[in-house]
Amino acid sequence: MKKIIEFFKRAFQDMKESARAQHEVDKANFNATRAEARATWEEAKMSPRERQALIQRQREEQILSATKRTAEANERIELVRRVREGNNA
């Protein structure tokens, strides 16, 4: 009988912790959605010139990111080539 009681205590404790964790996830998702809606609203209020500047800045950031990823990939390629050459020697 005691094992059954302990089982249910653990089960209810697990459910309680799971509900608490899910609440945190829901709260974080709600805040993210709210922030995204606010960002969209603020962007909608921008003038065309400001919007173009924002888009250009985003493009520049994407180019920098892609350039960095390309450089990292090239470094990995060179590392593999050096390892292969070392094994063949």
mmCIF file of N, CA and C in Angstrom:
data_model
loop_
_atom_site.group_PDB
_atom_site.id
_atom_site.type_symbol
_atom_site.label_atom_id
_atom_site.label_comp_id
_atom_site.label_asym_id
_atom_site.label_seq_id
_atom_site.Cartn_x
_atom_site.Cartn_y
_atom_site.Cartn_z
ATOM 1 N N MET A 1 0.827 -1.197 0.000
ATOM 2 C CA MET A 1 0.000 0.000 0.000
ATOM 3 C C MET A 1 0.868 1.256 0.000
ATOM 4 N N LYS A 2 1.969 1.185 0.770
ATOM 5 C CA LYS A 2 2.853 2.345 0.862
ATOM 6 C C LYS A 2 3.498 2.643 -0.487
ATOM 7 N N LYS A 3 3.825 1.586 -1.257
ATOM 8 C CA LYS A 3 4.426 1.784 -2.571
ATOM 9 C C LYS A 3 3.460 2.501 -3.508
ATOM 10 N N ILE A 4 2.205 2.178 -3.415
ATOM 11 C CA ILE A 4 1.192 2.799 -4.265
ATOM 12 C C ILE A 4 1.076 4.291 -3.939
ATOM 13 N N ILE A 5 1.078 4.596 -2.646
ATOM 14 C CA ILE A 5 0.988 5.990 -2.218
ATOM 15 C C ILE A 5 2.208 6.767 -2.697
ATOM 16 N N GLU A 6 3.392 6.194 -2.563
ATOM 17 C CA GLU A 6 4.621 6.851 -3.028
ATOM 18 C C GLU A 6 4.597 7.041 -4.542
ATOM 19 N N PHE A 7 4.080 6.042 -5.243
ATOM 20 C CA PHE A 7 3.974 6.143 -6.701
ATOM 21 C C PHE A 7 3.128 7.346 -7.094
ATOM 22 N N PHE A 8 1.961 7.474 -6.460
ATOM 23 C CA PHE A 8 1.082 8.581 -6.797
ATOM 24 C C PHE A 8 1.664 9.927 -6.371
ATOM 25 N N LYS A 9 2.364 9.956 -5.250
ATOM 26 C CA LYS A 9 3.013 11.205 -4.827
ATOM 27 C C LYS A 9 4.025 11.650 -5.871
ATOM 28 N N ARG A 10 4.850 10.705 -6.346
ATOM 29 C CA ARG A 10 5.842 11.040 -7.377
ATOM 30 C C ARG A 10 5.171 11.439 -8.683
ATOM 31 N N ALA A 11 4.095 10.723 -9.028
ATOM 32 C CA ALA A 11 3.403 11.031 -10.280
ATOM 33 C C ALA A 11 2.808 12.436 -10.240
ATOM 34 N N PHE A 12 2.174 12.794 -9.132
ATOM 35 C CA PHE A 12 1.589 14.127 -9.019
ATOM 36 C C PHE A 12 2.659 15.207 -8.938
ATOM 37 N N GLN A 13 3.759 14.897 -8.306
ATOM 38 C CA GLN A 13 4.868 15.853 -8.253
ATOM 39 C C GLN A 13 5.439 16.082 -9.657
ATOM 40 N N ASP A 14 5.589 15.003 -10.431
ATOM 41 C CA ASP A 14 6.072 15.127 -11.810
ATOM 42 C C ASP A 14 5.098 15.947 -12.650
ATOM 43 N N MET A 15 3.801 15.704 -12.477
ATOM 44 C CA MET A 15 2.806 16.469 -13.234
ATOM 45 C C MET A 15 2.861 17.948 -12.861
ATOM 46 N N LYS A 16 3.058 18.226 -11.592
ATOM 47 C CA LYS A 16 3.137 19.598 -11.118
ATOM 48 C C LYS A 16 4.350 20.303 -11.730
ATOM 49 N N GLU A 17 5.497 19.640 -11.719
ATOM 50 C CA GLU A 17 6.710 20.218 -12.294
ATOM 51 C C GLU A 17 6.577 20.399 -13.799
ATOM 52 N N SER A 18 5.939 19.433 -14.449
ATOM 53 C CA SER A 18 5.726 19.533 -15.894
ATOM 54 C C SER A 18 4.807 20.701 -16.229
ATOM 55 N N ALA A 19 3.753 20.875 -15.464
ATOM 56 C CA ALA A 19 2.830 21.991 -15.696
ATOM 57 C C ALA A 19 3.531 23.331 -15.472
ATOM 58 N N ARG A 20 4.370 23.400 -14.457
ATOM 59 C CA ARG A 20 5.116 24.623 -14.169
ATOM 60 C C ARG A 20 6.084 24.942 -15.310
ATOM 61 N N ALA A 21 6.778 23.919 -15.818
ATOM 62 C CA ALA A 21 7.713 24.112 -16.918
ATOM 63 C C ALA A 21 6.974 24.528 -18.186
ATOM 64 N N GLN A 22 5.829 23.900 -18.463
ATOM 65 C CA GLN A 22 5.045 24.258 -19.642
ATOM 66 C C GLN A 22 4.536 25.683 -19.544
ATOM 67 N N HIS A 23 4.182 26.113 -18.340
ATOM 68 C CA HIS A 23 3.743 27.490 -18.138
ATOM 69 C C HIS A 23 4.864 28.465 -18.501
ATOM 70 N N GLU A 24 6.094 28.140 -18.126
ATOM 71 C CA GLU A 24 7.235 28.991 -18.468
ATOM 72 C C GLU A 24 7.428 29.058 -19.980
ATOM 73 N N VAL A 25 7.272 27.921 -20.653
ATOM 74 C CA VAL A 25 7.392 27.888 -22.114
ATOM 75 C C VAL A 25 6.299 28.744 -22.744
ATOM 76 N N ASP A 26 5.068 28.584 -22.284
ATOM 77 C CA ASP A 26 3.951 29.356 -22.816
ATOM 78 C C ASP A 26 4.155 30.854 -22.596
ATOM 79 N N LYS A 27 4.643 31.210 -21.413
ATOM 80 C CA LYS A 27 4.878 32.615 -21.103
ATOM 81 C C LYS A 27 5.957 33.194 -22.013
ATOM 82 N N ALA A 28 7.035 32.434 -22.242
ATOM 83 C CA ALA A 28 8.106 32.902 -23.121
ATOM 84 C C ALA A 28 7.610 33.052 -24.553
ATOM 85 N N ASN A 29 6.830 32.096 -25.034
ATOM 86 C CA ASN A 29 6.268 32.192 -26.387
ATOM 87 C C ASN A 29 5.320 33.378 -26.515
ATOM 88 N N PHE A 30 4.516 33.628 -25.496
ATOM 89 C CA PHE A 30 3.601 34.767 -25.513
ATOM 90 C C PHE A 30 4.384 36.071 -25.593
ATOM 91 N N ASN A 31 5.432 36.192 -24.782
ATOM 92 C CA ASN A 31 6.238 37.409 -24.793
ATOM 93 C C ASN A 31 6.939 37.607 -26.134
ATOM 94 N N ALA A 32 7.408 36.523 -26.729
ATOM 95 C CA ALA A 32 8.059 36.618 -28.037
ATOM 96 C C ALA A 32 7.060 37.061 -29.100
ATOM 97 N N THR A 33 5.875 36.498 -29.090
ATOM 98 C CA THR A 33 4.851 36.871 -30.057
ATOM 99 C C THR A 33 4.451 38.327 -29.882
ATOM 100 N N ARG A 34 4.314 38.744 -28.658
ATOM 101 C CA ARG A 34 3.960 40.135 -28.376
ATOM 102 C C ARG A 34 5.045 41.090 -28.861
ATOM 103 N N ALA A 35 6.309 40.733 -28.630
ATOM 104 C CA ALA A 35 7.422 41.572 -29.076
ATOM 105 C C ALA A 35 7.485 41.634 -30.602
ATOM 106 N N GLU A 36 7.243 40.494 -31.256
ATOM 107 C CA GLU A 36 7.246 40.469 -32.718
ATOM 108 C C GLU A 36 6.123 41.347 -33.281
ATOM 109 N N ALA A 37 4.956 41.304 -32.658
ATOM 110 C CA ALA A 37 3.840 42.136 -33.106
ATOM 111 C C ALA A 37 4.182 43.614 -32.928
ATOM 112 N N ARG A 38 4.817 43.937 -31.823
ATOM 113 C CA ARG A 38 5.225 45.328 -31.583
ATOM 114 C C ARG A 38 6.256 45.769 -32.609
ATOM 115 N N ALA A 39 7.203 44.891 -32.944
ATOM 116 C CA ALA A 39 8.213 45.220 -33.947
ATOM 117 C C ALA A 39 7.566 45.453 -35.302
ATOM 118 N N THR A 40 6.607 44.611 -35.660
ATOM 119 C CA THR A 40 5.895 44.777 -36.925
ATOM 120 C C THR A 40 5.145 46.105 -36.948
ATOM 121 N N TRP A 41 4.521 46.442 -35.841
ATOM 122 C CA TRP A 41 3.798 47.703 -35.732
ATOM 123 C C TRP A 41 4.760 48.886 -35.890
ATOM 124 N N GLU A 42 5.882 48.831 -35.223
ATOM 125 C CA GLU A 42 6.853 49.920 -35.316
ATOM 126 C C GLU A 42 7.408 50.039 -36.735
ATOM 127 N N GLU A 43 7.655 48.900 -37.380
ATOM 128 C CA GLU A 43 8.144 48.926 -38.759
ATOM 129 C C GLU A 43 7.103 49.528 -39.698
ATOM 130 N N ALA A 44 5.829 49.249 -39.447
ATOM 131 C CA ALA A 44 4.762 49.775 -40.293
ATOM 132 C C ALA A 44 4.670 51.290 -40.200
ATOM 133 N N LYS A 45 5.102 51.861 -39.097
ATOM 134 C CA LYS A 45 5.037 53.303 -38.911
ATOM 135 C C LYS A 45 6.238 54.027 -39.524
ATOM 136 N N MET A 46 7.204 53.277 -40.053
ATOM 137 C CA MET A 46 8.409 53.894 -40.610
ATOM 138 C C MET A 46 8.103 54.570 -41.946
ATOM 139 N N SER A 47 8.885 55.582 -42.239
ATOM 140 C CA SER A 47 8.775 56.220 -43.551
ATOM 141 C C SER A 47 9.457 55.309 -44.579
ATOM 142 N N PRO A 48 9.152 55.488 -45.853
ATOM 143 C CA PRO A 48 9.792 54.654 -46.875
ATOM 144 C C PRO A 48 11.322 54.757 -46.848
ATOM 145 N N ARG A 49 11.842 55.937 -46.604
ATOM 146 C CA ARG A 49 13.297 56.123 -46.536
ATOM 147 C C ARG A 49 13.893 55.343 -45.363
ATOM 148 N N GLU A 50 13.234 55.402 -44.205
ATOM 149 C CA GLU A 50 13.709 54.658 -43.039
ATOM 150 C C GLU A 50 13.630 53.156 -43.280
ATOM 151 N N ARG A 51 12.546 52.729 -43.932
ATOM 152 C CA ARG A 51 12.362 51.312 -44.222
ATOM 153 C C ARG A 51 13.468 50.812 -45.155
ATOM 154 N N GLN A 52 13.796 51.602 -46.172
ATOM 155 C CA GLN A 52 14.866 51.228 -47.094
ATOM 156 C C GLN A 52 16.201 51.122 -46.367
ATOM 157 N N ALA A 53 16.453 52.047 -45.453
ATOM 158 C CA ALA A 53 17.694 52.006 -44.676
ATOM 159 C C ALA A 53 17.743 50.750 -43.810
ATOM 160 N N LEU A 54 16.605 50.405 -43.206
ATOM 161 C CA LEU A 54 16.537 49.195 -42.380
ATOM 162 C C LEU A 54 16.782 47.953 -43.225
ATOM 163 N N ILE A 55 16.156 47.890 -44.374
ATOM 164 C CA ILE A 55 16.332 46.733 -45.258
ATOM 165 C C ILE A 55 17.783 46.627 -45.705
ATOM 166 N N GLN A 56 18.397 47.765 -46.039
ATOM 167 C CA GLN A 56 19.797 47.747 -46.464
ATOM 168 C C GLN A 56 20.706 47.257 -45.334
ATOM 169 N N ARG A 57 20.430 47.697 -44.116
ATOM 170 C CA ARG A 57 21.228 47.259 -42.965
ATOM 171 C C ARG A 57 21.085 45.750 -42.768
ATOM 172 N N GLN A 58 19.867 45.230 -42.921
ATOM 173 C CA GLN A 58 19.643 43.790 -42.781
ATOM 174 C C GLN A 58 20.386 43.020 -43.870
ATOM 175 N N ARG A 59 20.387 43.554 -45.084
ATOM 176 C CA ARG A 59 21.123 42.898 -46.176
ATOM 177 C C ARG A 59 22.614 42.856 -45.875
ATOM 178 N N GLU A 60 23.145 43.970 -45.385
ATOM 179 C CA GLU A 60 24.574 44.020 -45.060
ATOM 180 C C GLU A 60 24.926 43.008 -43.979
ATOM 181 N N GLU A 61 24.048 42.881 -42.981
ATOM 182 C CA GLU A 61 24.282 41.893 -41.922
ATOM 183 C C GLU A 61 24.250 40.473 -42.485
ATOM 184 N N GLN A 62 23.336 40.209 -43.406
ATOM 185 C CA GLN A 62 23.256 38.888 -44.019
ATOM 186 C C GLN A 62 24.500 38.594 -44.848
ATOM 187 N N ILE A 63 24.998 39.605 -45.556
ATOM 188 C CA ILE A 63 26.218 39.421 -46.348
ATOM 189 C C ILE A 63 27.397 39.121 -45.437
ATOM 190 N N LEU A 64 27.517 39.869 -44.339
ATOM 191 C CA LEU A 64 28.611 39.611 -43.390
ATOM 192 C C LEU A 64 28.520 38.209 -42.812
ATOM 193 N N SER A 65 27.313 37.793 -42.468
ATOM 194 C CA SER A 65 27.113 36.459 -41.912
ATOM 195 C C SER A 65 27.495 35.386 -42.924
ATOM 196 N N ALA A 66 27.058 35.564 -44.172
ATOM 197 C CA ALA A 66 27.373 34.587 -45.211
ATOM 198 C C ALA A 66 28.870 34.545 -45.485
ATOM 199 N N THR A 67 29.512 35.700 -45.472
ATOM 200 C CA THR A 67 30.962 35.758 -45.685
ATOM 201 C C THR A 67 31.696 35.025 -44.573
ATOM 202 N N LYS A 68 31.248 35.223 -43.351
ATOM 203 C CA LYS A 68 31.870 34.543 -42.209
ATOM 204 C C LYS A 68 31.688 33.034 -42.319
ATOM 205 N N ARG A 69 30.473 32.591 -42.676
ATOM 206 C CA ARG A 69 30.221 31.156 -42.822
ATOM 207 C C ARG A 69 31.067 30.562 -43.933
ATOM 208 N N THR A 70 31.240 31.308 -45.028
ATOM 209 C CA THR A 70 32.069 30.834 -46.133
ATOM 210 C C THR A 70 33.512 30.667 -45.678
ATOM 211 N N ALA A 71 34.027 31.644 -44.940
ATOM 212 C CA ALA A 71 35.406 31.563 -44.453
ATOM 213 C C ALA A 71 35.580 30.366 -43.514
ATOM 214 N N GLU A 72 34.606 30.143 -42.632
ATOM 215 C CA GLU A 72 34.683 29.004 -41.719
ATOM 216 C C GLU A 72 34.657 27.687 -42.485
ATOM 217 N N ALA A 73 33.817 27.611 -43.511
ATOM 218 C CA ALA A 73 33.743 26.385 -44.315
ATOM 219 C C ALA A 73 35.059 26.149 -45.046
ATOM 220 N N ASN A 74 35.653 27.207 -45.583
ATOM 221 C CA ASN A 74 36.935 27.064 -46.270
ATOM 222 C C ASN A 74 38.039 26.607 -45.315
ATOM 223 N N GLU A 75 38.008 27.099 -44.076
ATOM 224 C CA GLU A 75 38.981 26.649 -43.072
ATOM 225 C C GLU A 75 38.807 25.160 -42.798
ATOM 226 N N ARG A 76 37.555 24.712 -42.709
ATOM 227 C CA ARG A 76 37.306 23.290 -42.470
ATOM 228 C C ARG A 76 37.811 22.452 -43.638
ATOM 229 N N ILE A 77 37.601 22.948 -44.860
ATOM 230 C CA ILE A 77 38.073 22.228 -46.048
ATOM 231 C C ILE A 77 39.593 22.107 -46.010
ATOM 232 N N GLU A 78 40.264 23.198 -45.690
ATOM 233 C CA GLU A 78 41.729 23.177 -45.628
ATOM 234 C C GLU A 78 42.218 22.221 -44.547
ATOM 235 N N LEU A 79 41.544 22.204 -43.416
ATOM 236 C CA LEU A 79 41.924 21.296 -42.335
ATOM 237 C C LEU A 79 41.807 19.848 -42.787
ATOM 238 N N VAL A 80 40.715 19.519 -43.468
ATOM 239 C CA VAL A 80 40.523 18.150 -43.958
ATOM 240 C C VAL A 80 41.617 17.797 -44.958
ATOM 241 N N ARG A 81 41.942 18.724 -45.841
ATOM 242 C CA ARG A 81 42.989 18.461 -46.838
ATOM 243 C C ARG A 81 44.333 18.212 -46.158
ATOM 244 N N ARG A 82 44.645 19.029 -45.144
ATOM 245 C CA ARG A 82 45.928 18.839 -44.433
ATOM 246 C C ARG A 82 45.970 17.486 -43.717
ATOM 247 N N VAL A 83 44.845 17.102 -43.135
ATOM 248 C CA VAL A 83 44.795 15.806 -42.432
ATOM 249 C C VAL A 83 44.969 14.675 -43.429
ATOM 250 N N ARG A 84 44.286 14.782 -44.584
ATOM 251 C CA ARG A 84 44.411 13.742 -45.608
ATOM 252 C C ARG A 84 45.841 13.649 -46.131
ATOM 253 N N GLU A 85 46.473 14.795 -46.357
ATOM 254 C CA GLU A 85 47.847 14.800 -46.854
ATOM 255 C C GLU A 85 48.786 14.197 -45.816
ATOM 256 N N GLY A 86 48.506 14.452 -44.548
ATOM 257 C CA GLY A 86 49.340 13.881 -43.481
ATOM 258 C C GLY A 86 49.198 12.391 -43.384
ATOM 259 N N ASN A 87 48.011 11.862 -43.653
ATOM 260 C CA ASN A 87 47.788 10.408 -43.608
ATOM 261 C C ASN A 87 48.375 9.722 -44.825
ATOM 262 N N ASN A 88 48.461 10.401 -45.957
ATOM 263 C CA ASN A 88 48.999 9.807 -47.171
ATOM 264 C C ASN A 88 50.522 9.836 -47.216
ATOM 265 N N ALA A 89 51.120 10.669 -46.414
ATOM 266 C CA ALA A 89 52.585 10.790 -46.457
ATOM 267 C C ALA A 89 53.295 9.654 -45.790
#
